[in-house]
Backbone as a ProteinNet text record, in pm:
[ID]
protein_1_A
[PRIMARY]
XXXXXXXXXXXXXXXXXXXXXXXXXXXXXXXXXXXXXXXXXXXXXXXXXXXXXXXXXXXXXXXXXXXXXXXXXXXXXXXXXXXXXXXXXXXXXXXXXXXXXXXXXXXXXXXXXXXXXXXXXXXXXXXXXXXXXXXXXXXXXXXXXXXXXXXXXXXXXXXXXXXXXXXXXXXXXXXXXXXXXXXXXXXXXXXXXXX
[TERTIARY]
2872.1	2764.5	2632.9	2536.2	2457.1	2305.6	2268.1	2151.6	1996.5	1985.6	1906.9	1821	1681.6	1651.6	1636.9	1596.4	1534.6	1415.8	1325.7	1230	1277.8	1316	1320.1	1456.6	1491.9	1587	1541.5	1467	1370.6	1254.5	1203.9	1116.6	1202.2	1338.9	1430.4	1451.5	1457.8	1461.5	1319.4	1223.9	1049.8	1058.2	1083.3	1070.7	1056.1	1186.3	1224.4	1136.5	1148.9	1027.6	863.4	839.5	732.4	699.8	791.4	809.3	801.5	864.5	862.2	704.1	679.7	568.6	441.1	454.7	326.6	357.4	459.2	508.5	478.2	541.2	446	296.8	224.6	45.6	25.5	88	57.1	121.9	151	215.2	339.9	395.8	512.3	673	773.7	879.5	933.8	1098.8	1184.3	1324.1	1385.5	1487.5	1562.9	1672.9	1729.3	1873.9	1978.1	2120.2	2169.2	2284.2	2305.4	2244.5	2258.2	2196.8	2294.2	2293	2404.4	2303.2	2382.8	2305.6	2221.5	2250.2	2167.9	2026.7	2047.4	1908.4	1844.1	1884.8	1832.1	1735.7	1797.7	1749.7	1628.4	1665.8	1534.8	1391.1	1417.6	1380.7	1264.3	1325	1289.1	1178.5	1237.3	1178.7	1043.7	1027.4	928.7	819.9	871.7	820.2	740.1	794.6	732.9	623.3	647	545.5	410.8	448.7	320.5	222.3	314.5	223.1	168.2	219.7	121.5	-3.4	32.7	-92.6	-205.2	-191.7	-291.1	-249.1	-332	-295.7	-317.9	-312.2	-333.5	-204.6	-200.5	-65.2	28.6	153.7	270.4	334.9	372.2	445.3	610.1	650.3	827.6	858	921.5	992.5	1157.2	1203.2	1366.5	1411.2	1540.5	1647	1752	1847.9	1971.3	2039.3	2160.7	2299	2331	2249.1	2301.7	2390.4	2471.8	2516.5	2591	2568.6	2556.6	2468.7	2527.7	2418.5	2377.5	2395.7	2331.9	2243.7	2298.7	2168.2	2026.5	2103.4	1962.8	1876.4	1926	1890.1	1797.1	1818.6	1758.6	1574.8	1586.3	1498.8	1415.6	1458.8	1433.6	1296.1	1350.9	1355.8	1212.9	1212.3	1157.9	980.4	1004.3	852.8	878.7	895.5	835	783.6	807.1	788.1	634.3	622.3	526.4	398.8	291.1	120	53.2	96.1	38	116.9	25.4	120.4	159.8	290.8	427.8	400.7	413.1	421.6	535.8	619.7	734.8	728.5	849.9	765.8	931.8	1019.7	1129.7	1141.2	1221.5	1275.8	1414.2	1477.8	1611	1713.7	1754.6	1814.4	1790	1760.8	1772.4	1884.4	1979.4	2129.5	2146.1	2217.6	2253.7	2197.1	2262.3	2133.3	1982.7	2011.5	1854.9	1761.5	1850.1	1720.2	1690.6	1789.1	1738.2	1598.4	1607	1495.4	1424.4	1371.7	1262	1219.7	1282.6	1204.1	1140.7	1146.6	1107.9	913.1	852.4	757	706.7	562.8	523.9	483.2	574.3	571.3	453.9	330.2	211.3	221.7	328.1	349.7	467.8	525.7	643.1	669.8	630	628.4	758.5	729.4	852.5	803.1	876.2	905.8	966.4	936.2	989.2	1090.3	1168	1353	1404.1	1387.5	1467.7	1505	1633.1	1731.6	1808.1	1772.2	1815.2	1909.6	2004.2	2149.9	2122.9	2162.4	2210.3	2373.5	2448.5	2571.2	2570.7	2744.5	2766	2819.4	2830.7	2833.3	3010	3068.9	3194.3	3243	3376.1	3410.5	3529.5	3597	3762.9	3794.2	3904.4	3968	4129.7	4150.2	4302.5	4325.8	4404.1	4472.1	4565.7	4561.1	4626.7	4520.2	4646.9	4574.3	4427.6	4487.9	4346.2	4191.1	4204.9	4177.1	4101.9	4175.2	4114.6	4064.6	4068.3	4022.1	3850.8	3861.1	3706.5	3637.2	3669.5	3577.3	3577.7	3672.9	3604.3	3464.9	3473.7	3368.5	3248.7	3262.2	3157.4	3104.6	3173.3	3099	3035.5	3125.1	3055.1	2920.8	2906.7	2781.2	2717.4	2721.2	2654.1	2595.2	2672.2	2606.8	2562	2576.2	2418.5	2370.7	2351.5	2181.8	2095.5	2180.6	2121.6	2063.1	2181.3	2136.3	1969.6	1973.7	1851.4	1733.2	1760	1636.1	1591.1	1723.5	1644	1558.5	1623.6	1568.7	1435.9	1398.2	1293.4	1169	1221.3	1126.3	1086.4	1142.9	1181.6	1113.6	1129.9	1108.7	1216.1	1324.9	1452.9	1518.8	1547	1635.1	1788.6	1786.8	1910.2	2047.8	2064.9	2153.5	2185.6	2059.5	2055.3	2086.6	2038.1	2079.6	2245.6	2268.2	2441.8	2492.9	2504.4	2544.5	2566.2	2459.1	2348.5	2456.1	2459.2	2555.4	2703	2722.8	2870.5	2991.7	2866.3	2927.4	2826.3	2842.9	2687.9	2653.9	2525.4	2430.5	2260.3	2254.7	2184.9	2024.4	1965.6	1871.5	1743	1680.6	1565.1	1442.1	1373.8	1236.1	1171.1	1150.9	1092.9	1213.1	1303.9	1389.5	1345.8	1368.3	1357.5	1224.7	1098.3	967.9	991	1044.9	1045	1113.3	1201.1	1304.6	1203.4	1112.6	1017.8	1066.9	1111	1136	1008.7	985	898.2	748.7	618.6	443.4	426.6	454.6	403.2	449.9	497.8	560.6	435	453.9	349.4	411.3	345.2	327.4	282.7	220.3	142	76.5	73.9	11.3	-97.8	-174.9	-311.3	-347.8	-201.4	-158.8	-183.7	-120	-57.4	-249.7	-244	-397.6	-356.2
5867.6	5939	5905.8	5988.4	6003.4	6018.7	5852.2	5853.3	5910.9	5931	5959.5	6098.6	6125.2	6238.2	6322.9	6421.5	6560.7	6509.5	6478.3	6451.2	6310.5	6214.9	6089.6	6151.4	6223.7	6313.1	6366	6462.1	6507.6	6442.4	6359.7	6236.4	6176.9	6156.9	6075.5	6189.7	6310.5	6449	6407.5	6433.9	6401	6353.4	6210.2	6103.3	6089.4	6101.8	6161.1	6249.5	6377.4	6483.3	6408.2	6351.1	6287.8	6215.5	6126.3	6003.7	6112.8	6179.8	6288.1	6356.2	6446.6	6466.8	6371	6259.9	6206	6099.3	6088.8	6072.3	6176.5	6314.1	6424.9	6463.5	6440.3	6424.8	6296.2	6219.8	6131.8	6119.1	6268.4	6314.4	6181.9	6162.8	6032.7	6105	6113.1	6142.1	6009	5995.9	5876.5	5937.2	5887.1	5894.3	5770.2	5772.8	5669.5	5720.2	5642.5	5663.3	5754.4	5758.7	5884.8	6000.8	6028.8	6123.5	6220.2	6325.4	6440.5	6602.5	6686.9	6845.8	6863.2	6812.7	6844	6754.4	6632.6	6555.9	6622.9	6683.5	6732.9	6886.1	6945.5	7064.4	6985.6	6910	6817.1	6777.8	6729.7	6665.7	6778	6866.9	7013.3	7049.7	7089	7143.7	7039.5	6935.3	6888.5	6858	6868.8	6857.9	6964.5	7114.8	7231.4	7262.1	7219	7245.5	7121.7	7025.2	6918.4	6983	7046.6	7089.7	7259	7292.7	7415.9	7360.3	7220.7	7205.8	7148.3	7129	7041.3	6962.1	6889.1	6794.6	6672.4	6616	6485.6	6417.7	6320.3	6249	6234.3	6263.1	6224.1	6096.8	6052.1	5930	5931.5	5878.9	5908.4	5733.9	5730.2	5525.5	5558.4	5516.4	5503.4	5420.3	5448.9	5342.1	5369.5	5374	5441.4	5391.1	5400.6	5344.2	5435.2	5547.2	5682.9	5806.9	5887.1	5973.7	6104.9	6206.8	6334.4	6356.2	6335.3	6333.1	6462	6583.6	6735.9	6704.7	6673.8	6655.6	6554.6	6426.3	6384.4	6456.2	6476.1	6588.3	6724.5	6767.3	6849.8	6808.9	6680.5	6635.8	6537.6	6534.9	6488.6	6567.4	6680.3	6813.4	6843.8	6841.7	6909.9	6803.6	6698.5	6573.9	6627	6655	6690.2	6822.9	6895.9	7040.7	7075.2	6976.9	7038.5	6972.5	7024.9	6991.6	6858	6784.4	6708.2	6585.7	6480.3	6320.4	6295.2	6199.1	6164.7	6039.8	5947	5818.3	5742.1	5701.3	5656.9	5522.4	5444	5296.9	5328.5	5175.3	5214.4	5067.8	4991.6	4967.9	4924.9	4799.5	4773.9	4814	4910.6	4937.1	5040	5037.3	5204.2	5226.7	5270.5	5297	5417.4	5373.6	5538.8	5698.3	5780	5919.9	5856.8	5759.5	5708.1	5686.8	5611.5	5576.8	5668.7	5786	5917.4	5991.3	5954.8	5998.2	5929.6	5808.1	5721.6	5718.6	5734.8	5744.3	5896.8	5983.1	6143.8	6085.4	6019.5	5970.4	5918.3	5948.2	5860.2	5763.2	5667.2	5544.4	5453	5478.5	5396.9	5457.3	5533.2	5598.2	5515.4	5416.1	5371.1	5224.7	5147.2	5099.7	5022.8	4880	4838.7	4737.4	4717.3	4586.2	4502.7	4363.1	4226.3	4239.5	4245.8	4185	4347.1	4413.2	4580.1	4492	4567.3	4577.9	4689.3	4684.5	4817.7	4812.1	4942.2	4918.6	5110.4	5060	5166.2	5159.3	5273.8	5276.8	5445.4	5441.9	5531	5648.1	5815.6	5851.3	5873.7	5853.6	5881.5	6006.4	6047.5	6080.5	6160.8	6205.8	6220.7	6377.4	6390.5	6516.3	6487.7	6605	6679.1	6771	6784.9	6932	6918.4	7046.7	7038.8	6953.7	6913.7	6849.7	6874.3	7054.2	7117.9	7078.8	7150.2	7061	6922.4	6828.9	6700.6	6678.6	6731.3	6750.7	6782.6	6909.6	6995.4	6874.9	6847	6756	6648.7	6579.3	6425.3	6477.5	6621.3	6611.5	6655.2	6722.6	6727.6	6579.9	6510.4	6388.4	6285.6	6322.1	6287.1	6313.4	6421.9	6487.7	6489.8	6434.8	6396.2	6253.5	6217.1	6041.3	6049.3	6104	6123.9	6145.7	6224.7	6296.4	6235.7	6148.9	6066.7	5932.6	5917.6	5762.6	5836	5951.9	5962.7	6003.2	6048.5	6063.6	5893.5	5791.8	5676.6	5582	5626	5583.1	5641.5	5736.6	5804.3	5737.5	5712.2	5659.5	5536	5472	5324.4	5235.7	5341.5	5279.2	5232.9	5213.6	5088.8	5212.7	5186.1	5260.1	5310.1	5475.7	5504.2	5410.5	5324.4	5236	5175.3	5074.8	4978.2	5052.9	5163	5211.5	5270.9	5304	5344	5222.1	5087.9	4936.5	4888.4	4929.2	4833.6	4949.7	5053.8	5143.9	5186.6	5071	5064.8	5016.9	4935.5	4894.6	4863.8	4886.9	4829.8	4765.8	4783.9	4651.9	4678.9	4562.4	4543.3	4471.9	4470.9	4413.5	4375.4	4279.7	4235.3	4328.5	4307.9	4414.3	4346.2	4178.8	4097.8	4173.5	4201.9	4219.5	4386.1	4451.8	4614	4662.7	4578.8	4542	4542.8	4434.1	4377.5	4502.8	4564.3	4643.9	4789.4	4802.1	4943.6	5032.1	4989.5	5059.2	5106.9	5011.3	4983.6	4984.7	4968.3	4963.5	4798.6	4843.8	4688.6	4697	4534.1	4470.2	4505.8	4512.1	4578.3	4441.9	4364.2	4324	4431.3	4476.9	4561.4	4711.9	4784.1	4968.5	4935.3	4882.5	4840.1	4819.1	4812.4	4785.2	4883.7	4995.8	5118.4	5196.8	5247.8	5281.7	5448.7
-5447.3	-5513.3	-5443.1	-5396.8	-5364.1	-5447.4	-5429.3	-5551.2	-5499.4	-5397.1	-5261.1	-5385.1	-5419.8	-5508.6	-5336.1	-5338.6	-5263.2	-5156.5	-5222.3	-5155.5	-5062.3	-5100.4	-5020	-4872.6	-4884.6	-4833.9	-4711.9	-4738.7	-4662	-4606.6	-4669.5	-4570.7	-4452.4	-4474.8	-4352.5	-4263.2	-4288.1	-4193.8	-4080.1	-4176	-4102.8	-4020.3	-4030.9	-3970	-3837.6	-3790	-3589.5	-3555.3	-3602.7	-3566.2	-3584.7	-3709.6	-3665.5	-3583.7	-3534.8	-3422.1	-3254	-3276.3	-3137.6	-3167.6	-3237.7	-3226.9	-3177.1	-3244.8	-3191	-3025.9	-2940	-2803.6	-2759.2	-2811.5	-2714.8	-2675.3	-2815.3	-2840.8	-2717.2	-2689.3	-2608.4	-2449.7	-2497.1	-2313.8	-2278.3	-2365.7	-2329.6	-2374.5	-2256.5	-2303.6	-2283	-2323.4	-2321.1	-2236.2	-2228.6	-2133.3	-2116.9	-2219	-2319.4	-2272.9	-2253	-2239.7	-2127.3	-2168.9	-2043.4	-2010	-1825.7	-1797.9	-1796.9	-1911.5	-1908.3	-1934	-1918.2	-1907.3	-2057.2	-2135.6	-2276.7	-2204.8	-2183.5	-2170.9	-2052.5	-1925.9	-1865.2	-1913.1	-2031.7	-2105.8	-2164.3	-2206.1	-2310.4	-2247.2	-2134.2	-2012.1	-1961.4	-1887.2	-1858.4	-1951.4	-2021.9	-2179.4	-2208.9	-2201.1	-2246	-2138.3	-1982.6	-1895.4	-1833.1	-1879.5	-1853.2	-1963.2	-2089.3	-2197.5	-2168.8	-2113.3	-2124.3	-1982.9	-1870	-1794.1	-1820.8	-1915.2	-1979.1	-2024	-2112.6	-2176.1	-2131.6	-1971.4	-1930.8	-1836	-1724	-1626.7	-1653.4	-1774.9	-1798.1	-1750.9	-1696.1	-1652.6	-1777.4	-1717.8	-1826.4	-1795.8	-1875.6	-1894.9	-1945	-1829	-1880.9	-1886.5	-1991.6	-2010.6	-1996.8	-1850.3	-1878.5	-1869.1	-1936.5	-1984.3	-1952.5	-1894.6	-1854.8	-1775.8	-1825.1	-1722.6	-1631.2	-1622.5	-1541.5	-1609.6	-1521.6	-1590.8	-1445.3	-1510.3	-1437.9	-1277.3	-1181.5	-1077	-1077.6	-1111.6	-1112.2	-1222.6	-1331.1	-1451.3	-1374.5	-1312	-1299.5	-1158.8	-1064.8	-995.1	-1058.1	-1164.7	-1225.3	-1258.1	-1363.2	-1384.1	-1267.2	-1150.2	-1057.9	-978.9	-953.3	-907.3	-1019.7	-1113.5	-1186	-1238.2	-1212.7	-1210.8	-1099.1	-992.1	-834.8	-847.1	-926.4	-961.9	-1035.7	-1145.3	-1230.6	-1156	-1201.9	-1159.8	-1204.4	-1312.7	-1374.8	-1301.1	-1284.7	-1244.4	-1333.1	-1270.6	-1371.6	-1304.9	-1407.2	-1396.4	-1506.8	-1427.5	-1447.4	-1531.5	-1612	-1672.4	-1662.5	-1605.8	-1637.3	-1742.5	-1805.5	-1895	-1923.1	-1951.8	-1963	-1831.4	-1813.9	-1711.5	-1646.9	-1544.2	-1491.4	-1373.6	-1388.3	-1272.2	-1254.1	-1107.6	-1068.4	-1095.7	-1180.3	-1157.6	-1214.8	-1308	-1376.1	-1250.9	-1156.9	-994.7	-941.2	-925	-917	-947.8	-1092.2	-1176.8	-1167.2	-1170.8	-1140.2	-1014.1	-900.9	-731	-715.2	-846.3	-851.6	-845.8	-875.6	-925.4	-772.4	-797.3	-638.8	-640.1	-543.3	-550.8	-553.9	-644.7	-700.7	-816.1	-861.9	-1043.4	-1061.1	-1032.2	-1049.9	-1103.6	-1249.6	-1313.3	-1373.3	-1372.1	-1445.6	-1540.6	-1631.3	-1738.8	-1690.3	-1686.3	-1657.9	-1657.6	-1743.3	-1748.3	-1747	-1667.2	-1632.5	-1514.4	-1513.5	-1418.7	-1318.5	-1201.5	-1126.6	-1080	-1078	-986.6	-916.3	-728.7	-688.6	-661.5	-635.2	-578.6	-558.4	-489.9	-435.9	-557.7	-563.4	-683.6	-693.7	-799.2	-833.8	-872.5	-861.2	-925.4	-937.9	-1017.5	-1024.2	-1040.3	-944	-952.1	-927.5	-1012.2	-1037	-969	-906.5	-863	-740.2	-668.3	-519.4	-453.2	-306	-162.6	-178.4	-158.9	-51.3	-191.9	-359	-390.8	-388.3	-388.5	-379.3	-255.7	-171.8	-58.7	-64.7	-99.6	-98.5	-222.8	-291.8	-421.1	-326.7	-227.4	-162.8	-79	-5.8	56.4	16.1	-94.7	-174.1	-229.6	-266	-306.7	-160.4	-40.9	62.6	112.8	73.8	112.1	32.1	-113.6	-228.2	-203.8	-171.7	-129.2	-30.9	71.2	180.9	144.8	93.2	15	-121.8	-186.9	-241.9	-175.5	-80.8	-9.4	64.8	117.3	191.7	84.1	11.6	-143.9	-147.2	-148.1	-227.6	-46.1	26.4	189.7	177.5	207.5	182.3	30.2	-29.2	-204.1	-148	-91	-109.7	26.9	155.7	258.9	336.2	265.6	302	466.3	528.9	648.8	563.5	638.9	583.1	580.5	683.1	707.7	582	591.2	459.4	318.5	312.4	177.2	157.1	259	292.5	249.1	362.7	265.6	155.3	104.8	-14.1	-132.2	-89	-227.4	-193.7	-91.3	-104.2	-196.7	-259	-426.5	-486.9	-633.9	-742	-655.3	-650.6	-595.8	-753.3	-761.2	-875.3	-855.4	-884.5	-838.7	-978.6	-987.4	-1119.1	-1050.6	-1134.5	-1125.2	-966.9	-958.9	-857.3	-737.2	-733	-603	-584.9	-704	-705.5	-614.4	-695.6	-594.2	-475	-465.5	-258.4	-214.6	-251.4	-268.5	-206.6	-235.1	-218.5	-359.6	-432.2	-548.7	-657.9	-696.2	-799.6	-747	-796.7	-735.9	-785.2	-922.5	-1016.6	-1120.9	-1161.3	-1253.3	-1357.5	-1510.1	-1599	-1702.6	-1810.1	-1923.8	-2050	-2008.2	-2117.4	-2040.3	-2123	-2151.8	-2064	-2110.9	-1997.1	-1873	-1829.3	-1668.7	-1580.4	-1670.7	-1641	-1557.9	-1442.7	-1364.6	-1355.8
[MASK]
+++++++++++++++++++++++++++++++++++++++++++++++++++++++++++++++++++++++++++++++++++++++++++++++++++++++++++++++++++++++++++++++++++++++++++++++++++++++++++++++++++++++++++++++++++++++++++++++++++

């Protein structure tokens, strides 16, 4: 039984929408969990409306174990796209398509929290079928990992070489290594950091 009256009901509806509303008033999206095609719609979507409203810099905070390399590609694609600076703050983890999305940002927009943790690698992934088949999907993912290894060569500074290596398996790195790393601008404590 549900003692919950109407109104207290509908205040817990509010709530999120209120919490989103006032991150958007403050030009701040999030980018929390996996990177899959809905978050890339979300992503998009909030990234094309903040640069209708103005060129005030946006602020994206991620968190992510990764996901979809076309999804994060999308939103990648798309902070390189709009007019307004994007300044990145990443947060807890940022992996695989997530590094994607965070090297989209130019590298003096590229922000981290103390204890975030970065991982690149090479991108995965599984197919069924005939030879020919499994064939065409290995080289598609071949030519998927060049082109990411040279997106993060390019962000980073690092030589295509080193980044071919370095994502031959997880390789992980703390915010102090991600830094040295050409990843990151500056380690941030606090909002105030942020120039």
């Amino acid at each position: 039984m549900n003692y919950l009256d109407e109104n207290e009901e509908t205040e817990e509806k509010q709530q999120p929408n209120a919490f989103m509303k006032k991150l958007f008033e403050e030009r701040t999206i999030l980018i929390y969990g996996e990177i899959n095609q809905d978050l890339a719609r979300e992503v998009t979507s909030q990234l094309l409306l903040l640069a209708a409203m103005g060129d005030e810099p946006i602020k994206i905070f991620i968190n992510s174990q990764g996901g979809h390399v076309e999804a994060g590609d999308t939103i990648h694609d798309m902070i390189k796209f709009v007019k307004p600076e994007v300044i990145v703050i990443g947060t807890g983890w940022v992996a695989s398509a997530g590094i994607t999305i965070y090297l989209a940002a130019e590298a003096k927009n590229r922000y981290s929290l103390p204890n975030t943790r970065y991982m690149i690698h090479q991108p995965a992934g599984g197919v069924q079928g005939q030879s020919t088949e499994i064939q065409i999907e290995a080289k598609e993912i071949i030519r998927m990992r060049e082109r990411v290894n040279r997106l993060i060569a390019e962000a980073t500074g690092q030589t295509y070489e080193k980044i071919s290596k370095d994502t031959d398996r997880n390789f992980w790195m703390s915010a102090d290594e991600a830094k040295d790393y050409g990843m990151i601008s500056k380690i941030i404590q606090t909002s105030d950091e942020i120039k």
